[in-house]
Amino acid sequence: MKINNKVIVIGSNHVNTLGVIRSLGEEGIFPFVILHESSKYCYVKKSRYIKEFWITDDELEIINILHNLSIKYSDTKNIIIPTSDLALKILDENYNDLSKNFYIPNIDNKEGKIIINMDKKLQQDDAKKVGLNSIFSIKLNLKNKINNSLLKDIPYPCIIKPNSSYSGKKGDIVICNDQEMCKKELINLQQLGYKEVLLQEFIKCDNELDVIGFACKGKAYFCGRLKKLRISPPKKGSASFGKFMPVDNKDFYKKLSLYIKKLNFTGIFGADVFETKENIFIEINFRNGANNYALNYDGVNIVLLWIKSILNYDLTKEKVQITNSFYFRNDIFERVELLKKNITLKEYFRTKKISKAQLFNVKKDKKPVIFKLVYAILKRL
């Protein structure tokens, strides 16, 4: 695909950023890359597909880089793709200024609307309004003393998580079996600096899915489903092994489409879902997901599709949904699970054998994998 628009990718030193860079580069689009990092040991910058890159943890400097790029390449309206919640937040906070020169993800073409809708309790409330099944959720303010009366009516076990993905870490998610444990963990989160958290009923479900898609001006396209077969770290991490499947015809997707339409969202998204007889909506992320690169293995390049949608290409001629089921693995995460003895050597090689897609070790772009290992060694010296 030949486009004149420049593409800028902003994110952390993470496989998500690397996957977007590769999705673009494999189509002949070499992006500018801004990594919001403080460390110089960034393996992502070693990708062969990068036109130019910057590493900075200064948000103002990120905005200045974007302004300079808009001046240098003022002949077209260029495109920014965020690959982290922090990058998405920076863009949303500066939407009025940046949207003059860039296409960026947004809700209803308004500044700050994505940040508002990152609130997971608000997501649950809005999901109910369009008929999506949801779970018991309450938002707790941790600025005040934790009152036992607030905790007694919560169904246990429950899960405590950051109420907004940009203001917390996945590693701080915890499952509590009773009221006493819940209060203890909430005090711990207070001490870590959390101002508010979300408490949700914990439902054990063997079919936890990511529903992956993109939207342009509220029109949603669903590219596929990822069934998470293994999570790393267990219970509160990301999928290290899973199965991609075509989207089915459940009424759930019509309701999820309506949810996105009401927001008038433009961008790539991933919804966390428990697949039961009646699917249960958990939350939605308004950015590219870490495992989306694997969709390319069945001919669906979600990054390119979103770019084409905002540039008004005719998507009826494009393959928007995967048509085959296939296994994928995050090869680095699987290695971690092996080293931690969470899986056996036999299981490690079994998933390697049956997986059609890998996230890190890609033959055409080997350097990031090599330098991830090199930098890991250098950090320990």
mmCIF file of C-alpha atoms in Angstrom:
data_model
loop_
_atom_site.group_PDB
_atom_site.id
_atom_site.type_symbol
_atom_site.label_atom_id
_atom_site.label_comp_id
_atom_site.label_asym_id
_atom_site.label_seq_id
_atom_site.Cartn_x
_atom_site.Cartn_y
_atom_site.Cartn_z
ATOM 1 C CA MET A 1 0.000 0.000 0.000
ATOM 2 C CA LYS A 2 1.415 3.349 -1.030
ATOM 3 C CA ILE A 3 0.402 6.248 1.217
ATOM 4 C CA ASN A 4 1.921 9.700 1.429
ATOM 5 C CA ASN A 5 0.930 10.243 5.052
ATOM 6 C CA LYS A 6 3.728 9.781 7.565
ATOM 7 C CA VAL A 7 3.014 7.414 10.478
ATOM 8 C CA ILE A 8 4.260 8.026 14.017
ATOM 9 C CA VAL A 9 4.136 5.248 16.623
ATOM 10 C CA ILE A 10 4.260 6.263 20.300
ATOM 11 C CA GLY A 11 4.594 3.717 23.070
ATOM 12 C CA SER A 12 6.838 1.921 25.499
ATOM 13 C CA ASN A 13 9.637 -0.577 24.933
ATOM 14 C CA HIS A 14 7.148 -3.414 24.560
ATOM 15 C CA VAL A 15 6.088 -6.138 22.124
ATOM 16 C CA ASN A 16 2.928 -4.134 21.409
ATOM 17 C CA THR A 17 4.994 -1.283 19.943
ATOM 18 C CA LEU A 18 7.184 -3.750 18.081
ATOM 19 C CA GLY A 19 4.140 -5.473 16.560
ATOM 20 C CA VAL A 20 2.750 -2.200 15.207
ATOM 21 C CA ILE A 21 6.145 -1.252 13.736
ATOM 22 C CA ARG A 22 6.373 -4.643 12.017
ATOM 23 C CA SER A 23 2.775 -4.480 10.766
ATOM 24 C CA LEU A 24 3.639 -1.193 9.067
ATOM 25 C CA GLY A 25 7.136 -2.113 7.906
ATOM 26 C CA GLU A 26 6.070 -5.348 6.263
ATOM 27 C CA GLU A 27 3.783 -3.223 4.075
ATOM 28 C CA GLY A 28 6.575 -0.807 3.159
ATOM 29 C CA ILE A 29 5.566 1.895 5.664
ATOM 30 C CA PHE A 30 8.552 2.780 7.862
ATOM 31 C CA PRO A 31 7.250 4.756 10.872
ATOM 32 C CA PHE A 32 8.760 7.406 13.078
ATOM 33 C CA VAL A 33 8.908 5.950 16.611
ATOM 34 C CA ILE A 34 8.808 7.747 19.966
ATOM 35 C CA LEU A 35 9.474 5.552 23.001
ATOM 36 C CA HIS A 36 8.423 7.056 26.331
ATOM 37 C CA GLU A 37 11.208 5.456 28.312
ATOM 38 C CA SER A 38 14.000 6.564 30.659
ATOM 39 C CA SER A 39 16.337 3.666 29.823
ATOM 40 C CA LYS A 40 18.601 3.574 26.780
ATOM 41 C CA TYR A 41 18.265 -0.229 26.690
ATOM 42 C CA CYS A 42 15.293 -0.344 24.306
ATOM 43 C CA TYR A 43 15.235 -3.420 22.064
ATOM 44 C CA VAL A 44 12.311 -2.027 20.033
ATOM 45 C CA LYS A 45 14.588 0.588 18.441
ATOM 46 C CA LYS A 46 16.545 -2.247 16.765
ATOM 47 C CA SER A 47 13.697 -3.103 14.395
ATOM 48 C CA ARG A 48 14.736 -2.838 10.758
ATOM 49 C CA TYR A 49 11.494 -1.052 9.901
ATOM 50 C CA ILE A 50 12.038 2.232 11.797
ATOM 51 C CA LYS A 51 12.633 5.435 9.826
ATOM 52 C CA GLU A 52 13.679 7.540 12.842
ATOM 53 C CA PHE A 53 13.308 7.161 16.602
ATOM 54 C CA TRP A 54 13.442 9.119 19.850
ATOM 55 C CA ILE A 55 13.632 7.936 23.467
ATOM 56 C CA THR A 56 12.336 10.279 26.170
ATOM 57 C CA ASP A 57 10.310 10.142 29.368
ATOM 58 C CA ASP A 58 9.406 13.846 29.112
ATOM 59 C CA GLU A 59 5.794 14.299 27.956
ATOM 60 C CA LEU A 60 6.429 17.889 26.856
ATOM 61 C CA GLU A 61 9.318 16.737 24.695
ATOM 62 C CA ILE A 62 7.034 14.173 23.029
ATOM 63 C CA ILE A 63 4.618 16.975 22.092
ATOM 64 C CA ASN A 64 7.521 19.095 20.803
ATOM 65 C CA ILE A 65 8.746 16.212 18.616
ATOM 66 C CA LEU A 66 5.256 15.887 17.154
ATOM 67 C CA HIS A 67 5.067 19.620 16.466
ATOM 68 C CA ASN A 68 8.426 19.513 14.690
ATOM 69 C CA LEU A 69 7.289 16.573 12.563
ATOM 70 C CA SER A 70 4.071 18.385 11.636
ATOM 71 C CA ILE A 71 6.121 21.370 10.425
ATOM 72 C CA LYS A 72 8.632 19.251 8.530
ATOM 73 C CA TYR A 73 5.943 17.160 6.812
ATOM 74 C CA SER A 74 3.206 19.773 6.493
ATOM 75 C CA ASP A 75 2.135 18.672 3.014
ATOM 76 C CA THR A 76 -0.072 15.908 4.460
ATOM 77 C CA LYS A 77 -2.134 15.210 7.558
ATOM 78 C CA ASN A 78 -0.138 12.478 9.245
ATOM 79 C CA ILE A 79 -1.130 9.591 11.510
ATOM 80 C CA ILE A 80 -0.269 8.788 15.143
ATOM 81 C CA ILE A 81 -0.733 5.304 16.599
ATOM 82 C CA PRO A 82 -0.410 4.914 20.409
ATOM 83 C CA THR A 83 0.617 1.513 21.759
ATOM 84 C CA SER A 84 0.381 2.215 25.493
ATOM 85 C CA ASP A 85 -2.186 3.751 27.815
ATOM 86 C CA LEU A 86 0.213 6.572 28.717
ATOM 87 C CA ALA A 87 0.740 7.429 25.036
ATOM 88 C CA LEU A 88 -3.027 7.383 24.505
ATOM 89 C CA LYS A 89 -3.502 9.687 27.508
ATOM 90 C CA ILE A 90 -0.885 12.177 26.223
ATOM 91 C CA LEU A 91 -2.579 12.328 22.823
ATOM 92 C CA ASP A 92 -6.057 12.679 24.315
ATOM 93 C CA GLU A 93 -4.963 15.499 26.635
ATOM 94 C CA ASN A 94 -3.585 17.376 23.619
ATOM 95 C CA TYR A 95 -6.242 16.409 21.076
ATOM 96 C CA ASN A 96 -7.401 19.944 20.201
ATOM 97 C CA ASP A 97 -3.872 20.970 19.289
ATOM 98 C CA LEU A 98 -2.629 17.739 17.665
ATOM 99 C CA SER A 99 -5.749 16.906 15.638
ATOM 100 C CA LYS A 100 -5.133 19.947 13.409
ATOM 101 C CA ASN A 101 -2.144 18.149 11.862
ATOM 102 C CA PHE A 102 -2.612 14.475 12.766
ATOM 103 C CA TYR A 103 -5.160 11.697 12.636
ATOM 104 C CA ILE A 104 -5.273 10.298 16.175
ATOM 105 C CA PRO A 105 -7.626 8.001 18.105
ATOM 106 C CA ASN A 106 -10.506 9.888 19.691
ATOM 107 C CA ILE A 107 -13.991 9.700 21.108
ATOM 108 C CA ASP A 108 -16.486 12.028 19.437
ATOM 109 C CA ASN A 109 -13.654 14.282 18.186
ATOM 110 C CA LYS A 110 -13.339 15.787 21.661
ATOM 111 C CA GLU A 111 -10.323 16.342 23.887
ATOM 112 C CA GLY A 112 -10.222 14.274 27.078
ATOM 113 C CA LYS A 113 -13.093 11.949 26.170
ATOM 114 C CA ILE A 114 -10.931 8.815 25.933
ATOM 115 C CA ILE A 115 -9.476 9.509 29.389
ATOM 116 C CA ILE A 116 -12.997 9.837 30.806
ATOM 117 C CA ASN A 117 -14.063 6.569 29.175
ATOM 118 C CA MET A 118 -11.002 4.680 30.417
ATOM 119 C CA ASP A 119 -12.887 4.606 33.751
ATOM 120 C CA LYS A 120 -13.765 0.919 34.070
ATOM 121 C CA LYS A 121 -16.818 1.509 36.252
ATOM 122 C CA LEU A 122 -18.160 3.915 33.629
ATOM 123 C CA GLN A 123 -17.510 1.253 30.981
ATOM 124 C CA GLN A 124 -19.590 -1.240 32.962
ATOM 125 C CA ASP A 125 -22.437 1.266 33.365
ATOM 126 C CA ASP A 126 -22.442 2.194 29.663
ATOM 127 C CA ALA A 127 -22.269 -1.478 28.653
ATOM 128 C CA LYS A 128 -25.457 -2.185 30.606
ATOM 129 C CA LYS A 129 -27.242 0.636 28.771
ATOM 130 C CA VAL A 130 -26.787 -1.126 25.414
ATOM 131 C CA GLY A 131 -27.795 -4.529 26.808
ATOM 132 C CA LEU A 132 -24.362 -6.061 27.363
ATOM 133 C CA ASN A 133 -24.080 -8.454 30.288
ATOM 134 C CA SER A 134 -21.724 -7.183 32.967
ATOM 135 C CA ILE A 135 -20.558 -8.145 36.440
ATOM 136 C CA PHE A 136 -20.869 -6.622 39.912
ATOM 137 C CA SER A 137 -18.496 -3.629 40.079
ATOM 138 C CA ILE A 138 -17.950 -0.755 42.485
ATOM 139 C CA LYS A 139 -15.429 2.070 42.441
ATOM 140 C CA LEU A 140 -13.686 2.755 45.747
ATOM 141 C CA ASN A 141 -12.083 6.054 46.698
ATOM 142 C CA LEU A 142 -8.882 5.287 48.615
ATOM 143 C CA LYS A 143 -8.250 8.871 49.736
ATOM 144 C CA ASN A 144 -10.289 8.207 52.877
ATOM 145 C CA LYS A 145 -10.144 5.525 55.555
ATOM 146 C CA ILE A 146 -11.429 2.173 54.320
ATOM 147 C CA ASN A 147 -14.791 1.469 55.906
ATOM 148 C CA ASN A 148 -15.707 -2.152 56.679
ATOM 149 C CA SER A 149 -19.349 -1.451 55.817
ATOM 150 C CA LEU A 150 -18.336 -0.811 52.192
ATOM 151 C CA LEU A 151 -16.826 -4.284 51.935
ATOM 152 C CA LYS A 152 -19.420 -6.486 53.597
ATOM 153 C CA ASP A 153 -21.863 -6.550 50.668
ATOM 154 C CA ILE A 154 -19.239 -7.373 48.024
ATOM 155 C CA PRO A 155 -19.508 -10.891 46.556
ATOM 156 C CA TYR A 156 -16.362 -12.892 47.308
ATOM 157 C CA PRO A 157 -14.002 -13.829 45.835
ATOM 158 C CA CYS A 158 -13.495 -10.414 44.269
ATOM 159 C CA ILE A 159 -10.775 -8.880 42.119
ATOM 160 C CA ILE A 160 -9.193 -5.488 42.804
ATOM 161 C CA LYS A 161 -7.730 -3.604 39.849
ATOM 162 C CA PRO A 162 -6.785 -0.046 38.900
ATOM 163 C CA ASN A 163 -9.959 1.776 37.845
ATOM 164 C CA SER A 164 -8.144 3.301 34.880
ATOM 165 C CA SER A 165 -5.456 1.471 32.945
ATOM 166 C CA TYR A 166 -3.139 4.486 32.615
ATOM 167 C CA SER A 167 -3.096 5.095 36.382
ATOM 168 C CA GLY A 168 -2.034 1.630 37.526
ATOM 169 C CA LYS A 169 -0.141 -1.543 36.812
ATOM 170 C CA LYS A 170 -1.401 -4.983 35.813
ATOM 171 C CA GLY A 171 0.968 -6.423 38.397
ATOM 172 C CA ASP A 172 -1.013 -4.744 41.180
ATOM 173 C CA ILE A 173 -4.205 -6.655 40.348
ATOM 174 C CA VAL A 174 -5.121 -8.984 43.198
ATOM 175 C CA ILE A 175 -7.830 -11.569 43.918
ATOM 176 C CA CYS A 176 -9.325 -11.556 47.423
ATOM 177 C CA ASN A 177 -11.158 -14.494 48.966
ATOM 178 C CA ASP A 178 -12.821 -12.658 51.855
ATOM 179 C CA GLN A 179 -13.449 -9.270 53.484
ATOM 180 C CA GLU A 180 -10.365 -9.375 55.711
ATOM 181 C CA MET A 181 -8.035 -10.059 52.780
ATOM 182 C CA CYS A 182 -9.786 -7.399 50.713
ATOM 183 C CA LYS A 183 -9.236 -4.704 53.360
ATOM 184 C CA LYS A 184 -5.580 -5.693 53.738
ATOM 185 C CA GLU A 185 -4.961 -5.424 49.987
ATOM 186 C CA LEU A 186 -6.789 -2.085 49.762
ATOM 187 C CA ILE A 187 -4.547 -0.658 52.496
ATOM 188 C CA ASN A 188 -1.533 -1.942 50.573
ATOM 189 C CA LEU A 189 -2.760 -0.197 47.405
ATOM 190 C CA GLN A 190 -3.285 2.999 49.403
ATOM 191 C CA GLN A 191 0.348 2.821 50.467
ATOM 192 C CA LEU A 192 1.376 2.348 46.839
ATOM 193 C CA GLY A 193 -0.301 5.668 46.047
ATOM 194 C CA TYR A 194 -3.568 4.536 44.467
ATOM 195 C CA LYS A 195 -6.383 7.096 44.780
ATOM 196 C CA GLU A 196 -9.173 4.836 43.523
ATOM 197 C CA VAL A 197 -9.645 1.215 42.487
ATOM 198 C CA LEU A 198 -12.322 -0.998 41.004
ATOM 199 C CA LEU A 199 -13.696 -3.989 42.891
ATOM 200 C CA GLN A 200 -15.352 -6.623 40.728
ATOM 201 C CA GLU A 201 -16.906 -9.973 41.379
ATOM 202 C CA PHE A 202 -14.314 -12.611 40.449
ATOM 203 C CA ILE A 203 -15.754 -15.136 38.040
ATOM 204 C CA LYS A 204 -13.713 -18.201 37.213
ATOM 205 C CA CYS A 205 -14.119 -18.689 33.489
ATOM 206 C CA ASP A 206 -12.206 -21.061 31.226
ATOM 207 C CA ASN A 207 -13.079 -19.036 28.128
ATOM 208 C CA GLU A 208 -11.549 -15.606 28.630
ATOM 209 C CA LEU A 209 -11.420 -13.742 25.331
ATOM 210 C CA ASP A 210 -10.015 -10.622 23.744
ATOM 211 C CA VAL A 211 -12.388 -9.333 21.080
ATOM 212 C CA ILE A 212 -10.170 -7.386 18.694
ATOM 213 C CA GLY A 213 -11.216 -4.713 16.226
ATOM 214 C CA PHE A 214 -11.015 -1.143 15.025
ATOM 215 C CA ALA A 215 -13.454 1.690 14.454
ATOM 216 C CA CYS A 216 -13.782 4.826 12.370
ATOM 217 C CA LYS A 217 -16.304 7.468 13.453
ATOM 218 C CA GLY A 218 -18.190 4.911 15.513
ATOM 219 C CA LYS A 219 -18.415 2.175 12.876
ATOM 220 C CA ALA A 220 -16.871 -0.954 14.387
ATOM 221 C CA TYR A 221 -15.110 -3.771 12.533
ATOM 222 C CA PHE A 222 -14.349 -7.003 14.423
ATOM 223 C CA CYS A 223 -11.182 -8.762 13.242
ATOM 224 C CA GLY A 224 -11.160 -11.829 15.474
ATOM 225 C CA ARG A 225 -11.277 -13.358 18.940
ATOM 226 C CA LEU A 226 -8.340 -14.493 21.048
ATOM 227 C CA LYS A 227 -9.021 -17.258 23.557
ATOM 228 C CA LYS A 228 -6.432 -16.977 26.347
ATOM 229 C CA LEU A 229 -5.152 -20.473 27.099
ATOM 230 C CA ARG A 230 -2.311 -19.362 29.371
ATOM 231 C CA ILE A 231 -1.693 -16.089 31.217
ATOM 232 C CA SER A 232 1.737 -14.809 32.252
ATOM 233 C CA PRO A 233 2.060 -14.100 35.124
ATOM 234 C CA PRO A 234 -0.846 -16.377 36.100
ATOM 235 C CA LYS A 235 -4.248 -14.746 36.814
ATOM 236 C CA LYS A 236 -3.177 -11.116 36.288
ATOM 237 C CA GLY A 237 -0.909 -10.977 33.240
ATOM 238 C CA SER A 238 -1.240 -11.156 29.455
ATOM 239 C CA ALA A 239 -1.748 -14.152 27.196
ATOM 240 C CA SER A 240 1.419 -16.144 26.627
ATOM 241 C CA PHE A 241 -0.399 -18.848 24.665
ATOM 242 C CA GLY A 242 -3.780 -18.746 23.031
ATOM 243 C CA LYS A 243 -6.011 -19.457 20.085
ATOM 244 C CA PHE A 244 -7.222 -16.910 17.542
ATOM 245 C CA MET A 245 -10.680 -17.618 16.157
ATOM 246 C CA PRO A 246 -13.058 -15.956 13.683
ATOM 247 C CA VAL A 247 -15.826 -13.789 15.109
ATOM 248 C CA ASP A 248 -19.086 -15.677 15.577
ATOM 249 C CA ASN A 249 -22.606 -14.357 15.035
ATOM 250 C CA LYS A 250 -23.667 -13.895 18.623
ATOM 251 C CA ASP A 251 -25.961 -10.996 19.456
ATOM 252 C CA PHE A 252 -23.154 -9.817 21.740
ATOM 253 C CA TYR A 253 -21.273 -8.240 18.820
ATOM 254 C CA LYS A 254 -24.271 -6.166 17.749
ATOM 255 C CA LYS A 255 -24.466 -4.758 21.271
ATOM 256 C CA LEU A 256 -20.723 -4.127 21.417
ATOM 257 C CA SER A 257 -20.981 -2.340 18.042
ATOM 258 C CA LEU A 258 -23.705 -0.148 19.502
ATOM 259 C CA TYR A 259 -21.517 0.631 22.534
ATOM 260 C CA ILE A 260 -18.714 1.832 20.219
ATOM 261 C CA LYS A 261 -21.163 3.702 17.975
ATOM 262 C CA LYS A 262 -22.592 5.625 20.935
ATOM 263 C CA LEU A 263 -19.059 6.699 21.886
ATOM 264 C CA ASN A 264 -18.342 7.688 18.255
ATOM 265 C CA PHE A 265 -14.915 6.105 18.719
ATOM 266 C CA THR A 266 -12.127 6.162 16.156
ATOM 267 C CA GLY A 267 -9.168 3.855 16.800
ATOM 268 C CA ILE A 268 -8.117 0.272 17.460
ATOM 269 C CA PHE A 269 -9.745 -1.491 20.408
ATOM 270 C CA GLY A 270 -9.736 -4.720 22.382
ATOM 271 C CA ALA A 271 -12.583 -5.837 24.648
ATOM 272 C CA ASP A 272 -12.063 -8.300 27.508
ATOM 273 C CA VAL A 273 -14.920 -10.786 27.539
ATOM 274 C CA PHE A 274 -15.911 -13.921 29.413
ATOM 275 C CA GLU A 275 -17.410 -16.259 26.817
ATOM 276 C CA THR A 276 -20.430 -18.027 28.241
ATOM 277 C CA LYS A 277 -23.883 -18.763 26.828
ATOM 278 C CA GLU A 278 -24.445 -15.017 27.212
ATOM 279 C CA ASN A 279 -21.056 -13.285 26.871
ATOM 280 C CA ILE A 280 -20.038 -11.078 29.795
ATOM 281 C CA PHE A 281 -18.381 -7.716 29.082
ATOM 282 C CA ILE A 282 -15.456 -6.935 31.425
ATOM 283 C CA GLU A 283 -13.723 -3.856 29.988
ATOM 284 C CA ILE A 284 -12.424 -2.265 26.788
ATOM 285 C CA ASN A 285 -9.029 -0.821 25.851
ATOM 286 C CA PHE A 286 -8.972 2.004 23.305
ATOM 287 C CA ARG A 287 -5.630 1.127 21.715
ATOM 288 C CA ASN A 288 -3.817 -1.639 19.876
ATOM 289 C CA GLY A 289 -3.341 -4.821 21.913
ATOM 290 C CA ALA A 290 -0.042 -6.637 22.448
ATOM 291 C CA ASN A 291 -1.110 -9.771 20.560
ATOM 292 C CA ASN A 292 -2.709 -8.122 17.519
ATOM 293 C CA TYR A 293 0.357 -8.639 15.329
ATOM 294 C CA ALA A 294 -0.558 -12.348 15.207
ATOM 295 C CA LEU A 295 -3.630 -11.497 13.084
ATOM 296 C CA ASN A 296 -1.213 -10.910 10.181
ATOM 297 C CA TYR A 297 -0.623 -14.670 10.039
ATOM 298 C CA ASP A 298 -4.153 -15.052 8.649
ATOM 299 C CA GLY A 299 -3.966 -12.054 6.346
ATOM 300 C CA VAL A 300 -5.501 -9.386 8.599
ATOM 301 C CA ASN A 301 -3.307 -6.340 9.271
ATOM 302 C CA ILE A 302 -5.381 -4.399 11.789
ATOM 303 C CA VAL A 303 -2.984 -1.429 11.847
ATOM 304 C CA LEU A 304 -3.140 -1.006 8.078
ATOM 305 C CA LEU A 305 -6.914 -1.494 8.048
ATOM 306 C CA TRP A 306 -7.412 1.294 10.585
ATOM 307 C CA ILE A 307 -5.184 3.614 8.539
ATOM 308 C CA LYS A 308 -7.191 2.802 5.410
ATOM 309 C CA SER A 309 -10.456 3.456 7.248
ATOM 310 C CA ILE A 310 -9.477 6.959 8.388
ATOM 311 C CA LEU A 311 -8.157 7.736 4.885
ATOM 312 C CA ASN A 312 -11.565 6.710 3.437
ATOM 313 C CA TYR A 313 -10.389 3.615 1.540
ATOM 314 C CA ASP A 314 -13.082 1.156 0.443
ATOM 315 C CA LEU A 315 -12.852 -1.621 3.051
ATOM 316 C CA THR A 316 -15.326 -3.864 1.223
ATOM 317 C CA LYS A 317 -12.371 -5.017 -0.883
ATOM 318 C CA GLU A 318 -10.237 -5.799 2.181
ATOM 319 C CA LYS A 319 -9.983 -8.873 4.385
ATOM 320 C CA VAL A 320 -11.191 -7.455 7.692
ATOM 321 C CA GLN A 321 -11.777 -10.682 9.662
ATOM 322 C CA ILE A 322 -9.638 -13.768 10.089
ATOM 323 C CA THR A 323 -11.241 -16.818 8.517
ATOM 324 C CA ASN A 324 -9.180 -19.567 10.162
ATOM 325 C CA SER A 325 -8.495 -20.570 13.742
ATOM 326 C CA PHE A 326 -4.849 -20.865 14.779
ATOM 327 C CA TYR A 327 -2.649 -20.988 17.881
ATOM 328 C CA PHE A 328 -0.205 -18.251 18.826
ATOM 329 C CA ARG A 329 2.454 -17.846 21.505
ATOM 330 C CA ASN A 330 4.328 -14.990 23.070
ATOM 331 C CA ASP A 331 7.680 -16.767 22.862
ATOM 332 C CA ILE A 332 9.361 -14.602 25.530
ATOM 333 C CA PHE A 333 6.512 -15.074 28.016
ATOM 334 C CA GLU A 334 6.482 -18.822 27.377
ATOM 335 C CA ARG A 335 10.206 -18.930 28.141
ATOM 336 C CA VAL A 336 9.559 -17.059 31.392
ATOM 337 C CA GLU A 337 6.849 -19.544 32.343
ATOM 338 C CA LEU A 338 9.297 -22.376 31.658
ATOM 339 C CA LEU A 339 12.059 -20.812 33.776
ATOM 340 C CA LYS A 340 9.592 -20.240 36.622
ATOM 341 C CA LYS A 341 8.569 -23.902 36.316
ATOM 342 C CA ASN A 342 4.955 -22.987 35.654
ATOM 343 C CA ILE A 343 5.083 -25.185 32.553
ATOM 344 C CA THR A 344 7.160 -28.255 31.680
ATOM 345 C CA LEU A 345 9.768 -28.497 28.929
ATOM 346 C CA LYS A 346 7.377 -30.827 27.099
ATOM 347 C CA GLU A 347 4.598 -28.237 27.254
ATOM 348 C CA TYR A 348 6.986 -25.480 26.081
ATOM 349 C CA PHE A 349 7.900 -27.409 22.937
ATOM 350 C CA ARG A 350 4.290 -28.530 22.399
ATOM 351 C CA THR A 351 3.070 -24.932 22.137
ATOM 352 C CA LYS A 352 6.043 -24.053 19.935
ATOM 353 C CA LYS A 353 5.150 -26.861 17.559
ATOM 354 C CA ILE A 354 1.443 -26.099 17.201
ATOM 355 C CA SER A 355 1.637 -22.279 17.174
ATOM 356 C CA LYS A 356 1.294 -20.706 13.760
ATOM 357 C CA ALA A 357 2.190 -17.240 15.068
ATOM 358 C CA GLN A 358 4.933 -15.908 17.342
ATOM 359 C CA LEU A 359 5.216 -12.343 18.592
ATOM 360 C CA PHE A 360 8.949 -11.830 19.137
ATOM 361 C CA ASN A 361 11.007 -14.196 17.045
ATOM 362 C CA VAL A 362 10.177 -13.078 13.501
ATOM 363 C CA LYS A 363 12.601 -14.173 10.756
ATOM 364 C CA LYS A 364 12.500 -10.877 8.842
ATOM 365 C CA ASP A 365 13.228 -8.786 11.941
ATOM 366 C CA LYS A 366 15.652 -10.646 14.211
ATOM 367 C CA LYS A 367 17.552 -7.808 15.901
ATOM 368 C CA PRO A 368 14.922 -6.889 18.548
ATOM 369 C CA VAL A 369 14.957 -10.469 19.880
ATOM 370 C CA ILE A 370 18.761 -10.576 20.008
ATOM 371 C CA PHE A 371 19.040 -7.188 21.708
ATOM 372 C CA LYS A 372 16.297 -7.966 24.231
ATOM 373 C CA LEU A 373 18.565 -10.745 25.503
ATOM 374 C CA VAL A 374 21.728 -8.594 25.239
ATOM 375 C CA TYR A 375 20.166 -5.716 27.169
ATOM 376 C CA ALA A 376 18.827 -8.094 29.836
ATOM 377 C CA ILE A 377 22.419 -9.252 30.426
ATOM 378 C CA LEU A 378 23.849 -5.707 30.392
ATOM 379 C CA LYS A 379 21.323 -4.541 33.009
ATOM 380 C CA ARG A 380 22.602 -7.209 35.389
ATOM 381 C CA LEU A 381 26.268 -6.304 35.049
#
